CSV table of C-alpha atoms in Angstrom, one decimal:
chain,number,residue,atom,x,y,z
A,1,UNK,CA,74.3,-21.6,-66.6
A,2,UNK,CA,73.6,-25.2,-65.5
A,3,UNK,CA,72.9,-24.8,-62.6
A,4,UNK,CA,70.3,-22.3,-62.0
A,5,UNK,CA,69.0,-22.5,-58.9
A,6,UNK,CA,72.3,-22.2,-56.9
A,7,UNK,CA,73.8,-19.1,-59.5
A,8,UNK,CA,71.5,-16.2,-57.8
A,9,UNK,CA,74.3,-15.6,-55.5
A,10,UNK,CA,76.4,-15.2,-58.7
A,11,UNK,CA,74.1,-13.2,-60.6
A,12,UNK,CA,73.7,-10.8,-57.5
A,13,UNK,CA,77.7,-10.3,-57.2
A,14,UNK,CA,77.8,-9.8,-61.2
A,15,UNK,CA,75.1,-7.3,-61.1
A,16,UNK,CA,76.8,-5.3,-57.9
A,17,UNK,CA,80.0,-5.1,-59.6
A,18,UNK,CA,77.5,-4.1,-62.8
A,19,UNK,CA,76.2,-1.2,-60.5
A,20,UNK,CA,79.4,-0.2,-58.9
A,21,UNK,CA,81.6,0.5,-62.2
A,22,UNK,CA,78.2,1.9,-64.0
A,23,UNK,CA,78.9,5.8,-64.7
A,24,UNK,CA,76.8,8.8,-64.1
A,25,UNK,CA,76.5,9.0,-67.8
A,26,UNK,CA,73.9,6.1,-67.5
A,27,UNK,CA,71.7,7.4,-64.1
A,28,UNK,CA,68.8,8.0,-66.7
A,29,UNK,CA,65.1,6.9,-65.6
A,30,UNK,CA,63.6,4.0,-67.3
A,31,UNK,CA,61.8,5.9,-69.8
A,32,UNK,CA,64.2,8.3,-71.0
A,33,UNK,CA,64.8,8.9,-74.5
A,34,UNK,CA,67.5,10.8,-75.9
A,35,UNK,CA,65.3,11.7,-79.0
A,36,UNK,CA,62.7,13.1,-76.7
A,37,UNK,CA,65.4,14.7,-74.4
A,38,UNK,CA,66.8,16.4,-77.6
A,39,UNK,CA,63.4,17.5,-79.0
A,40,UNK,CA,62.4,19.0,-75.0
A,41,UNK,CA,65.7,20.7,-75.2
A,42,UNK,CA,65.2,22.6,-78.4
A,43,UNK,CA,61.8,23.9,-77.6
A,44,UNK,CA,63.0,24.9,-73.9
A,45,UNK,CA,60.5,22.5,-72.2
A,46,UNK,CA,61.0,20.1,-69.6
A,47,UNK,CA,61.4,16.9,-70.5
A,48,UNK,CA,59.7,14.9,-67.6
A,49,UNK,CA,61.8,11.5,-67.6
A,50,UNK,CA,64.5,14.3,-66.8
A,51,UNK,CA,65.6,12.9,-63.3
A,52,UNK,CA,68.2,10.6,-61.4
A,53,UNK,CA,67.5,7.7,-59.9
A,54,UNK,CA,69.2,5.6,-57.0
A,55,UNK,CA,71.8,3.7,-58.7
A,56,UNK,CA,72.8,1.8,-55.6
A,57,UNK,CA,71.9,-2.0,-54.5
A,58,UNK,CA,69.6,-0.3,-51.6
A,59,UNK,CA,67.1,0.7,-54.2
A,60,UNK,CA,65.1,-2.2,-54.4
A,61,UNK,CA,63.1,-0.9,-58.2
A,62,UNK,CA,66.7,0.0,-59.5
A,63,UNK,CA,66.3,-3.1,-62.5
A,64,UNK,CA,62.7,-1.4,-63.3
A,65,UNK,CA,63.6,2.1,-63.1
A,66,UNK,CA,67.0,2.7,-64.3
A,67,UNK,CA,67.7,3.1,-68.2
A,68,UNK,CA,70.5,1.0,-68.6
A,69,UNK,CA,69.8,-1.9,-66.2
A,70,UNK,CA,71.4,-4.9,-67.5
A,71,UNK,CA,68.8,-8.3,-67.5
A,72,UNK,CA,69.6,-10.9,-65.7
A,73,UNK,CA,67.7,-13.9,-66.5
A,74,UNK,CA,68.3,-15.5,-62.8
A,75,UNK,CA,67.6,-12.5,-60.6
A,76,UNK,CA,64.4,-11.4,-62.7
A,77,UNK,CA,63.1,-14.8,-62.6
A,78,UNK,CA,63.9,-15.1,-59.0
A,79,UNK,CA,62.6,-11.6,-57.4
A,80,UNK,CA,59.7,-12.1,-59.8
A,81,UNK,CA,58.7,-15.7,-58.0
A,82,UNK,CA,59.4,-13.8,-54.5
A,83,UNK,CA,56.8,-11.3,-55.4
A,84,UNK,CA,53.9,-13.9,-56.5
A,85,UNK,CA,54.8,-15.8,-53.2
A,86,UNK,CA,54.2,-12.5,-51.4
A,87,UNK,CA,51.1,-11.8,-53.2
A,88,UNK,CA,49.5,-15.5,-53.5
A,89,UNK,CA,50.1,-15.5,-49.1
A,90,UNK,CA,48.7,-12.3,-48.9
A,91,UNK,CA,45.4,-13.9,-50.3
A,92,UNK,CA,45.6,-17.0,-48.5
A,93,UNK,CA,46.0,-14.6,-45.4
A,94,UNK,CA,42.5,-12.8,-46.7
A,95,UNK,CA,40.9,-15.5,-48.0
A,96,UNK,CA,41.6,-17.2,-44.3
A,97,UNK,CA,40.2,-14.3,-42.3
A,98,UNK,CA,37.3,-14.1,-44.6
A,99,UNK,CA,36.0,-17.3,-44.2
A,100,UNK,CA,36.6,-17.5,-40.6
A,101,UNK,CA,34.7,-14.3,-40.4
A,102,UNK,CA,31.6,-15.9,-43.0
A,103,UNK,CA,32.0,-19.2,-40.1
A,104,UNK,CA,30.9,-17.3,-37.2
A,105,UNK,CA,28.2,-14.9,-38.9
A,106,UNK,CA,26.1,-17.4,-39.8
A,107,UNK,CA,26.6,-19.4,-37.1
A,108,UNK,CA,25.5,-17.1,-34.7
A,109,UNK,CA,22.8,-16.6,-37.0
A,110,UNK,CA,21.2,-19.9,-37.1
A,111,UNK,CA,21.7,-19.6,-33.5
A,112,UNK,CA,19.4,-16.8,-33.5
A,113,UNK,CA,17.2,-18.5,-35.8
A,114,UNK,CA,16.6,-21.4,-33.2
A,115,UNK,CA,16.8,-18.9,-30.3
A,116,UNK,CA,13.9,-16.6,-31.9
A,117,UNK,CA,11.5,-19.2,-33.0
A,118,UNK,CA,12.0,-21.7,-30.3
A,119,UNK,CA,8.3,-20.6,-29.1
A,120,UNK,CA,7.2,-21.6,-33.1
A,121,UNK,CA,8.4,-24.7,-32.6
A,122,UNK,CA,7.2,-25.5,-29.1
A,123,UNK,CA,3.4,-24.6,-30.7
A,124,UNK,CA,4.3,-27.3,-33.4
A,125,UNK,CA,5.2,-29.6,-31.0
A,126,UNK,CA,1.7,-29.0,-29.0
A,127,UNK,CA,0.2,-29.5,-32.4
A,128,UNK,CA,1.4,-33.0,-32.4
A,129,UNK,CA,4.5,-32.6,-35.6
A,130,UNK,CA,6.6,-35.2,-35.2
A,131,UNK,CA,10.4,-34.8,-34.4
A,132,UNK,CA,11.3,-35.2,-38.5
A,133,UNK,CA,8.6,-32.5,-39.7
A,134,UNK,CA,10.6,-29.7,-36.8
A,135,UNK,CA,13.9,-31.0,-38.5
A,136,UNK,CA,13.0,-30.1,-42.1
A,137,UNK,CA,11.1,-27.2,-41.4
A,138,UNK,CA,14.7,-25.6,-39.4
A,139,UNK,CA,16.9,-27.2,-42.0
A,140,UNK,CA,14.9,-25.3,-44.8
A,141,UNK,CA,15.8,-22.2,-42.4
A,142,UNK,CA,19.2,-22.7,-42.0
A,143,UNK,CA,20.1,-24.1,-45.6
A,144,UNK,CA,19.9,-20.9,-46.8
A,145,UNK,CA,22.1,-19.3,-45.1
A,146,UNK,CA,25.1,-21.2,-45.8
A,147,UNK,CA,23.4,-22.4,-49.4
A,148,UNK,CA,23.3,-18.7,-50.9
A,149,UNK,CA,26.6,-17.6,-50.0
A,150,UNK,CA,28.7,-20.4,-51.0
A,151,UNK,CA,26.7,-21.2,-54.8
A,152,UNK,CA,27.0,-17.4,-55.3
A,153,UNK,CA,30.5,-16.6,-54.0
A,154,UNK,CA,32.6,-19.5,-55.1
A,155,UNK,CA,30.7,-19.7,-58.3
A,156,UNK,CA,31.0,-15.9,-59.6
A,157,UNK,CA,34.7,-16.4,-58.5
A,158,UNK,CA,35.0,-19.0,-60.2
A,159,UNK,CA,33.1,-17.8,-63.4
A,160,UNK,CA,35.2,-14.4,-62.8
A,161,UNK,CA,38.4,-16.1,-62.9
A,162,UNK,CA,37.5,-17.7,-66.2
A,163,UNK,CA,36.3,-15.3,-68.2
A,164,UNK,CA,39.6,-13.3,-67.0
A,165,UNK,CA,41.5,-16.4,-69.1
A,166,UNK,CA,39.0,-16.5,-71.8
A,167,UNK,CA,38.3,-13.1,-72.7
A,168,UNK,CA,42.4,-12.4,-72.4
A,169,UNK,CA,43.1,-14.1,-75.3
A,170,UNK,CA,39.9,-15.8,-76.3
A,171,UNK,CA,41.9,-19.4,-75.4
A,172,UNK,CA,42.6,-21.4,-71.9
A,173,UNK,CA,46.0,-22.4,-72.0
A,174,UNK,CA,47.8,-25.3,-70.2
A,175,UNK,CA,48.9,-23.1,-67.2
A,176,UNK,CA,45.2,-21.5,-67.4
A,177,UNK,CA,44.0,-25.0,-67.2
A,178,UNK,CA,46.1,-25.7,-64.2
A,179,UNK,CA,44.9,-23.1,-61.7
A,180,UNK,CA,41.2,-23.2,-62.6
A,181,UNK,CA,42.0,-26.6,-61.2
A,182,UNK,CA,43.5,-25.1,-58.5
A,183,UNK,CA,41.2,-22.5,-57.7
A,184,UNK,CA,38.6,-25.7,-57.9
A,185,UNK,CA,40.3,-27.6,-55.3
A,186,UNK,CA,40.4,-24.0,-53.3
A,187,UNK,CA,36.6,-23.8,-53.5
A,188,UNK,CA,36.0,-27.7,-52.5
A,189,UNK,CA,37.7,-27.1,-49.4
A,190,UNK,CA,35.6,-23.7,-48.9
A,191,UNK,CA,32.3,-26.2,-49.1
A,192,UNK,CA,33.7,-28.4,-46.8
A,193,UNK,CA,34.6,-26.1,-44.2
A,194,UNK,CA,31.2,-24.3,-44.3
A,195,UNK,CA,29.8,-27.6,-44.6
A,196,UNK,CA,30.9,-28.4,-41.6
A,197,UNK,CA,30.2,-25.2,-39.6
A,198,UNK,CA,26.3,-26.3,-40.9
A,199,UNK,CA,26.4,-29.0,-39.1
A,200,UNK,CA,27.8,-27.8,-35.9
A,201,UNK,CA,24.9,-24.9,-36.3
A,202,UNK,CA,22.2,-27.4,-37.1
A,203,UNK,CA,23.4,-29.4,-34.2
A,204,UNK,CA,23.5,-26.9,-31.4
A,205,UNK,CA,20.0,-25.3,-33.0
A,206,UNK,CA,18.0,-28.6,-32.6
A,207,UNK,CA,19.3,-28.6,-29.0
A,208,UNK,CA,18.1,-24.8,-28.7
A,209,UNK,CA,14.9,-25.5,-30.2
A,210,UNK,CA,13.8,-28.9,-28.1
A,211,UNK,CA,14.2,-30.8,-31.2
């Protein structure tokens, strides 16, 4: 077809009218094997691919389980894409929650960093340290929350996700290539977020701590 992307409705008719003249002669499971059935048969076992499936359009595994299912480039192609969308917003939808939920742990912590060691830093000011020595000496504090968390996790991810291409095949392909830069770009905008909940933290923390 030439026009793919407006034939699903075609390819869905064709593959109901498929369904609706298909025979119970051809309600077999995906795995059956007349061989195997034969062979079960003789020796008075049960063969366990033995069963019927739904051979109507309301079962929506009928092109995976049944037998006989006929393969249709445009459908697969299409419910195949509809199932990585549902997957890839299902971890935007975690990897969202997560990082909101990373955002205010350690803020609140380097709130409670300033809150418990305000009296610290009011003894260093008695002591005569300057207003840049107090800054350092809370930004070594705080840097370490947000430091560890974001080298480690983006960077086993990341590490993760490439031996996952390497090892598969001992090669990075094109499309490899592609979503390593993606999952790059992902992790640049995970800096800059927590980045930016650092300084908000570092801000309200030198107000806490008279700095």
């Amino acid at each position: 077809m030439t026009d793919v992307e407006n034939s699903y409705d075609f390819a869905q008719d064709l593959l109901c009218q498929y369904v609706a003249h298909a025979t119970s002669l051809s309600n077999h499971a995906g795995y059956w094997d007349p061989w195997e059935q034969k062979l079960a048969d003789e020796q008075g076992v049960k063969y366990s691919y033995d069963y019927k499936i739904d051979m109507t359009m309301n079962n929506n595994m009928l092109l995976s389980d049944w037998r006989y299912a006929p393969e249709i480039y445009i459908i697969t192609t299409q419910d195949m894409m509809q199932l990585i969308s549902v997957y890839v917003m299902l971890c935007l939808y975690i990897c969202i929650i997560s990082l909101a939920a990373i955002s205010v742990m350690t803020y609140v912590r380097s709130i409670s960093i300033a809150s418990d060691n305000k009296g610290l830093f009011d003894s260093l000011d008695k002591l005569g340290a300057d207003r840049l020595y107090k800054h350092d000496i809370l930004k070594k504090q705080l840097s370490k929350i947000f430091q560890y968390p974001s080298f480690i996790g983006c960077g086993i991810g990341f590490l993760f996700s490439f031996a996952m291409d390497y090892f598969n095949d001992g090669r990075i392909y094109g499309t490899e290539i592609t979503a390593l830069k993606i999952l790059l770009i992902i992790i640049c905008v995970i800096c800059i977020v927590i980045f930016s909940v650092y300084q908000l933290a570092m801000k309200k923390a030198e107000e806490i701590a008279g700095i």
